[in-house]
Coordinates of C-alpha atoms in Angstrom, one line a residue:
Chain A
X107 CA 21.4 53.1 56.7
X108 CA 23.1 51.6 53.9
X109 CA 26.1 53.3 51.9
X110 CA 25.9 52.8 48.3
X111 CA 26.8 49.9 46.1
X112 CA 24.5 50.7 43.3
X113 CA 26.2 50.1 40.1
X114 CA 26.2 52.8 37.4
X115 CA 24.0 52.1 34.0
X116 CA 25.3 49.6 31.1
X117 CA 27.0 47.6 34.0
X118 CA 26.9 43.6 33.4
X119 CA 25.3 42.4 36.2
X120 CA 25.8 38.5 36.2
X121 CA 24.5 35.6 39.0
X122 CA 23.1 38.2 41.4
X123 CA 22.3 36.3 44.3
X124 CA 20.6 38.3 47.7
X125 CA 21.0 36.0 51.3
X126 CA 19.6 37.9 54.4
X127 CA 23.1 38.4 55.7
X128 CA 24.7 39.1 52.2
X129 CA 24.5 39.4 48.7
X130 CA 26.8 38.6 45.6
X131 CA 27.2 39.6 42.0
X132 CA 29.4 39.2 39.1
X133 CA 29.6 42.5 37.8
X134 CA 32.0 43.6 35.0
X135 CA 34.2 40.3 35.8
X136 CA 34.4 41.3 39.6
X137 CA 33.0 39.2 42.1
X138 CA 31.3 42.0 45.1
X139 CA 30.2 40.3 48.1
X140 CA 27.8 43.0 49.9
X141 CA 27.7 42.4 53.8
X142 CA 24.7 43.2 55.0
X143 CA 23.7 42.1 58.4
X144 CA 22.5 44.5 61.0
X145 CA 23.7 45.9 63.4
X146 CA 27.5 45.5 61.9
X147 CA 27.5 42.2 60.4
X148 CA 28.2 39.9 63.1
X149 CA 29.0 36.3 61.9
X150 CA 26.8 33.7 63.5
X151 CA 25.8 30.4 62.8
X152 CA 23.3 31.8 59.5
X153 CA 25.8 34.3 58.6
X154 CA 28.3 31.0 58.4
X155 CA 26.0 29.3 56.4
X156 CA 25.3 31.8 53.8
X157 CA 29.4 32.3 53.4
X158 CA 29.0 28.5 52.7
X159 CA 27.0 29.1 49.9
X160 CA 28.8 31.9 48.5
X161 CA 32.5 30.0 48.8
X162 CA 30.6 27.7 46.4
X163 CA 29.3 30.0 43.9
X164 CA 32.6 31.5 44.1
X165 CA 34.2 28.7 42.7
X166 CA 31.5 28.8 39.7
X167 CA 32.5 32.3 39.2
X168 CA 35.9 32.3 39.5
X169 CA 36.5 31.4 35.9
X170 CA 34.6 34.7 35.0
X171 CA 36.2 37.1 37.0
X172 CA 39.6 38.7 38.1
X173 CA 38.7 40.2 41.4
X174 CA 36.4 39.8 44.4
X175 CA 35.7 43.0 46.6
X176 CA 34.5 42.5 50.0
X177 CA 32.1 45.2 51.5
X178 CA 29.5 46.4 53.7
X179 CA 26.4 47.9 53.2
X180 CA 25.7 49.3 57.3
X181 CA 26.6 52.2 58.5
X182 CA 28.4 51.4 61.6
X183 CA 30.9 49.3 59.6
X184 CA 33.1 46.3 57.6
X185 CA 32.1 43.4 60.2
X186 CA 32.1 43.7 64.1
X187 CA 33.5 40.0 64.7
X188 CA 31.7 37.1 65.7
X189 CA 28.1 36.9 67.4
X190 CA 29.2 36.7 70.1
X191 CA 25.3 36.9 71.9
X192 CA 24.0 34.1 69.6
X193 CA 27.5 32.3 71.1
X194 CA 26.5 33.0 74.4
X195 CA 23.0 32.2 74.4
X196 CA 24.1 28.6 72.5
X197 CA 26.3 27.8 75.1
X198 CA 23.7 28.5 77.8
X199 CA 21.2 26.2 76.4
X200 CA 23.4 22.9 75.9
X201 CA 26.1 20.8 77.8
X202 CA 29.6 21.9 77.7
X203 CA 31.1 19.0 76.0
X204 CA 28.4 19.9 73.1
X205 CA 29.2 23.1 73.3
X206 CA 33.0 22.9 72.8
X207 CA 32.2 20.3 70.1
X208 CA 29.8 22.9 68.5
X209 CA 32.4 25.8 68.8
X210 CA 35.1 23.6 66.9
X211 CA 32.4 22.8 64.1
X212 CA 32.2 26.5 63.5
X213 CA 35.7 27.7 63.8
X214 CA 36.7 24.3 61.2
X215 CA 33.7 25.8 59.0
X216 CA 34.6 29.1 59.3
X217 CA 38.5 28.4 58.1
X218 CA 37.6 26.4 55.7
X219 CA 35.4 29.4 53.6
X220 CA 38.0 32.2 54.8
X221 CA 40.9 29.4 53.4
X222 CA 39.1 29.6 49.9
X223 CA 38.5 33.1 49.7
X224 CA 42.6 33.7 50.8
X225 CA 43.7 31.4 48.1
X226 CA 41.2 31.9 45.4
X227 CA 43.0 32.6 42.1
X228 CA 41.6 36.3 41.9
X229 CA 42.9 39.4 43.6
X230 CA 40.5 39.9 46.7
X231 CA 40.0 43.4 48.3
X232 CA 38.4 43.8 51.6
X233 CA 36.9 47.0 51.3
X234 CA 36.7 48.4 54.6
X235 CA 35.2 51.3 56.4
X236 CA 34.1 52.0 60.7
X237 CA 34.4 48.8 63.0
X238 CA 36.5 46.1 61.4
X239 CA 37.3 44.0 65.1
X240 CA 37.5 40.7 65.6
X241 CA 36.2 38.4 63.0
X242 CA 35.6 41.3 60.7
X243 CA 39.7 41.9 60.9
X244 CA 40.0 38.3 60.0
X245 CA 37.6 38.2 57.1
X246 CA 39.7 41.7 55.5
X247 CA 42.9 39.6 56.4
X248 CA 42.1 36.6 54.2
X249 CA 42.1 39.3 51.6
X250 CA 44.8 39.9 49.4
X251 CA 44.4 44.1 49.7
X252 CA 42.4 46.5 52.2
X253 CA 41.2 49.2 51.3
X254 CA 40.0 51.4 53.9
X255 CA 38.1 54.5 54.8
X256 CA 39.8 57.2 56.6
X257 CA 37.3 56.3 59.6
X258 CA 38.3 52.8 59.7
X259 CA 39.1 51.2 63.3
X260 CA 41.0 47.6 63.4
X261 CA 41.1 45.7 66.5
X262 CA 41.5 42.3 68.2
X263 CA 39.9 42.7 71.0
X264 CA 39.1 38.9 72.0
X265 CA 41.6 38.5 74.9
X266 CA 39.2 40.1 77.1
X267 CA 36.8 37.3 77.0
X268 CA 39.9 35.3 77.8
X269 CA 39.9 33.8 74.2
X270 CA 42.6 34.1 70.6
X271 CA 41.0 35.1 67.5
X272 CA 39.9 31.9 66.4
X273 CA 39.0 32.7 62.3
X274 CA 42.7 32.5 61.2
X275 CA 43.3 35.8 62.4
X276 CA 46.9 34.9 63.8
X277 CA 48.8 33.0 61.2
X278 CA 47.3 35.7 58.8
X279 CA 48.9 38.5 60.9
X280 CA 52.0 36.5 61.2
X281 CA 52.1 36.2 57.6
X282 CA 52.0 39.9 57.1
X283 CA 53.4 41.8 60.1
X284 CA 56.1 42.1 62.7
X285 CA 55.9 40.3 65.6
X286 CA 55.9 43.0 68.1
X287 CA 53.1 45.1 66.2
X288 CA 51.2 41.6 66.7
X289 CA 52.1 41.6 70.6
X290 CA 51.0 45.4 70.8
X291 CA 47.3 44.6 68.6
X292 CA 46.7 41.3 70.4
X293 CA 48.1 41.8 74.0
X294 CA 46.7 45.1 74.8
X295 CA 43.5 45.1 72.9
X296 CA 43.8 48.5 71.7
X297 CA 42.2 49.7 67.8
X298 CA 43.8 51.5 65.8
X299 CA 43.0 53.6 63.1
X300 CA 43.2 53.2 59.0
X301 CA 46.5 55.4 59.1
X302 CA 47.9 53.5 61.7
X303 CA 47.0 50.4 59.9
X304 CA 48.6 51.7 57.0
X305 CA 52.0 52.6 58.7
X306 CA 51.7 48.9 60.4
X307 CA 51.6 47.9 56.2
X308 CA 48.3 46.2 57.2
X309 CA 46.5 48.3 54.7
X310 CA 47.3 49.7 51.3
X311 CA 44.9 52.5 50.5
X312 CA 43.5 54.6 53.3
X313 CA 40.6 57.0 51.2
X314 CA 38.5 59.6 52.3
X315 CA 34.8 59.1 54.1
X316 CA 32.2 56.6 51.9
X317 CA 35.2 56.0 49.3
X318 CA 36.3 52.6 49.9
X319 CA 34.1 51.1 47.8
X320 CA 34.7 53.6 44.9
X321 CA 38.8 52.7 45.8
X322 CA 38.2 49.0 45.5
X323 CA 35.9 48.9 42.2
X324 CA 38.9 51.6 40.1
X325 CA 41.8 48.8 42.1
X326 CA 39.5 45.8 40.6
X327 CA 39.3 47.8 37.2
X328 CA 43.1 47.9 37.0
X329 CA 44.1 44.6 37.5
X330 CA 41.5 43.5 35.0
X331 CA 44.7 44.6 32.6
X332 CA 46.8 41.9 33.7
X333 CA 47.0 38.5 32.9
X334 CA 45.0 36.2 35.3
X335 CA 46.9 33.2 35.0
X336 CA 50.4 35.4 36.0
X337 CA 48.5 37.2 38.6
X338 CA 47.4 34.1 40.2
X339 CA 50.6 32.8 40.2
X340 CA 52.2 35.4 41.7
X341 CA 49.8 35.3 44.4
X342 CA 50.4 31.6 45.1
X343 CA 54.0 32.4 45.3
X344 CA 53.6 35.1 47.5
X345 CA 50.7 34.5 49.8
X346 CA 50.7 31.1 51.4
X347 CA 48.0 29.9 53.8
X348 CA 50.0 28.8 57.3
X349 CA 47.5 25.7 57.3
X350 CA 49.9 24.0 60.6
X351 CA 49.6 27.3 62.5
X352 CA 45.3 27.9 61.5
X353 CA 44.7 24.3 62.9
X354 CA 46.7 25.3 66.0
X355 CA 44.8 28.2 66.6
X356 CA 41.9 26.2 66.8
X357 CA 42.8 23.9 69.4
X358 CA 44.5 26.6 70.9
X359 CA 40.9 28.4 70.9
X360 CA 39.0 25.2 71.9
X361 CA 41.2 24.6 75.0
X362 CA 40.6 28.5 75.7
X363 CA 36.8 28.3 75.3
X364 CA 36.3 25.0 78.1
X365 CA 37.3 27.5 81.1
X366 CA 34.5 29.3 83.1
X367 CA 36.1 32.4 83.2
X368 CA 34.8 32.6 79.0
X369 CA 31.4 32.2 79.9
X370 CA 31.7 35.0 82.5
X371 CA 33.7 36.7 80.0
X372 CA 30.9 36.4 77.7
X373 CA 28.2 37.4 80.0
X374 CA 30.3 40.8 80.7
X375 CA 30.1 41.5 77.1
X376 CA 26.8 41.0 76.3
X377 CA 25.0 42.0 79.2
X378 CA 28.2 45.7 78.9
X379 CA 26.6 49.0 78.6
X380 CA 30.1 50.1 78.7
X381 CA 30.9 52.7 75.9
X382 CA 34.2 50.5 74.5
X383 CA 32.6 47.6 75.7
X384 CA 35.8 45.5 73.6
X385 CA 38.3 46.9 76.6
X386 CA 38.2 44.6 79.7
Chain B
X1178 CA 53.9 74.0 71.1
X1179 CA 49.3 74.6 72.3
X1180 CA 48.3 75.1 75.2
X1181 CA 45.6 72.6 77.0
X1182 CA 43.0 75.5 76.9
X1183 CA 43.7 75.5 73.4
X1184 CA 43.3 71.7 73.1
X1185 CA 40.8 71.5 75.3
X1186 CA 38.7 74.2 72.5
X1187 CA 39.9 72.2 69.6
X1188 CA 38.2 69.2 71.4
X1189 CA 35.0 71.1 72.1
X1190 CA 34.5 72.4 68.4
X1191 CA 35.4 69.2 66.8
X1192 CA 32.7 67.7 69.1
X1193 CA 30.0 70.0 68.0
X1194 CA 30.4 69.8 64.6
X1195 CA 30.5 66.0 64.7
X1196 CA 27.7 65.5 66.5
X1197 CA 26.1 68.4 65.4
X1198 CA 24.8 70.2 68.0
X1199 CA 26.0 74.3 69.0
X1200 CA 29.5 74.5 70.5
X1201 CA 28.0 77.4 72.9
X1202 CA 25.9 74.3 74.3
X1203 CA 29.4 72.2 75.5
X1204 CA 30.8 73.0 78.5
X1205 CA 34.6 71.6 79.6
X1206 CA 33.3 69.5 82.4
X1207 CA 30.7 67.6 80.5
X1208 CA 30.1 64.4 80.7
X1209 CA 30.0 64.0 77.2
X1210 CA 28.3 60.2 77.0
X1211 CA 25.5 62.1 78.5
X1212 CA 25.2 65.5 76.6
X1213 CA 26.1 64.1 73.7
X1214 CA 24.1 61.1 74.3
X1215 CA 26.6 58.9 72.1
X1216 CA 27.0 55.2 71.8
X1217 CA 30.1 53.0 71.7
X1218 CA 30.2 53.6 67.8
X1219 CA 30.0 57.3 67.8
X1220 CA 32.6 56.8 70.6
X1221 CA 35.0 55.3 68.7
X1222 CA 33.8 57.9 65.7
X1223 CA 34.8 60.4 67.9
X1224 CA 38.3 58.8 69.1
X1225 CA 39.5 58.3 64.9
X1226 CA 38.4 61.8 64.7
X1227 CA 40.3 63.0 67.5
X1228 CA 43.2 61.0 66.4
X1229 CA 43.4 62.3 63.0
X1230 CA 42.8 65.7 64.0
X1231 CA 45.9 66.3 66.8
X1232 CA 47.7 63.2 64.6
X1233 CA 48.2 61.3 67.9
X1234 CA 47.6 58.1 68.5
X1235 CA 44.9 57.6 71.8
X1236 CA 45.2 53.9 73.1
X1237 CA 41.2 53.0 73.7
X1238 CA 42.9 51.6 77.5
X1239 CA 44.0 54.9 78.3
X1240 CA 40.4 56.8 78.0
X1241 CA 38.4 54.3 79.7
X1242 CA 37.0 55.8 82.1
X1243 CA 37.4 59.3 80.8
X1244 CA 33.6 60.9 80.6
X1245 CA 34.4 64.6 80.3
X1246 CA 35.7 67.0 77.3
X1247 CA 38.6 68.4 80.0
X1248 CA 39.8 65.3 81.4
X1249 CA 40.2 64.4 77.6
X1250 CA 42.3 67.2 76.8
X1251 CA 44.8 66.8 79.3
X1252 CA 45.3 63.0 77.7
X1253 CA 45.3 64.1 73.9
X1254 CA 47.6 66.9 75.5
X1255 CA 50.3 64.6 77.2
X1256 CA 50.7 63.0 73.3
X1257 CA 51.0 66.2 71.3

């Protein structure tokens, strides 16, 4: 079932593009990126290719836009993170050293995409609902603002696999939050609801069920009133990308990925029928 | 402060409303995964609803292995 992303009559829609896992359009000066890969926008190799196409298109659309909204059209949530089934299945079919190289390559590519979104001269908004876990949480963290449906839940479950978040999550959390909150999120692997996420400073607005996209569009309409160059200069000043830590994160992830415990953790997750499969 | 029985009753009513089943079909010692046939995503939704309703935080790991309404009520009561 899809959430409604339909535009009102008379809306100026340009550059509409439909891919398998996502689609985007320039709507009244707002770039809207809709995620729609069932079951919950898991990020695998096909999604990454489409995100790379979107990143290229974004550079061309930026001149005509002042904001970017990223949202999910799927009922379960914003994004459940990396496609662990694909990761596990691929790792079973190729040599260990080749799998490690492929993982590093994937991480470097997704970092490039997320860094581009992070540093875009537009004001970027993640409109999230439901599951916002792992890589999905990291995608939201690349945005300037997170607007959350009250049923959204945030979680970094990577430690259960013997891994750390690999899409820039730790450096971006460090940029935004106190270290004690980060330790709670990462080391316990527990999930937070939207109210808690707002209390700790992750989320800028909590809205009613099904209202995140509407609130994001209203916010984007407000942003249009500001001079774009000023907004871009302010953003560049207050939101630097921690590039050194990003590179460190990739190295640590790859080092951990090489351990046999990770394959066992991935297998356990893929085969799990547990009600809380994200917990160890 | 409300009693554990009141908490239990509120959980049963909330679960019945959330999953659209008659309240009288739910019993305190039911295995809610079986009775409500809920999956992992619905479990998360129920967790969020309970947190909002009672104004508490329920760390996922405290609820691991909890499958009946009565035990769940005890966990929530301990945080009220």
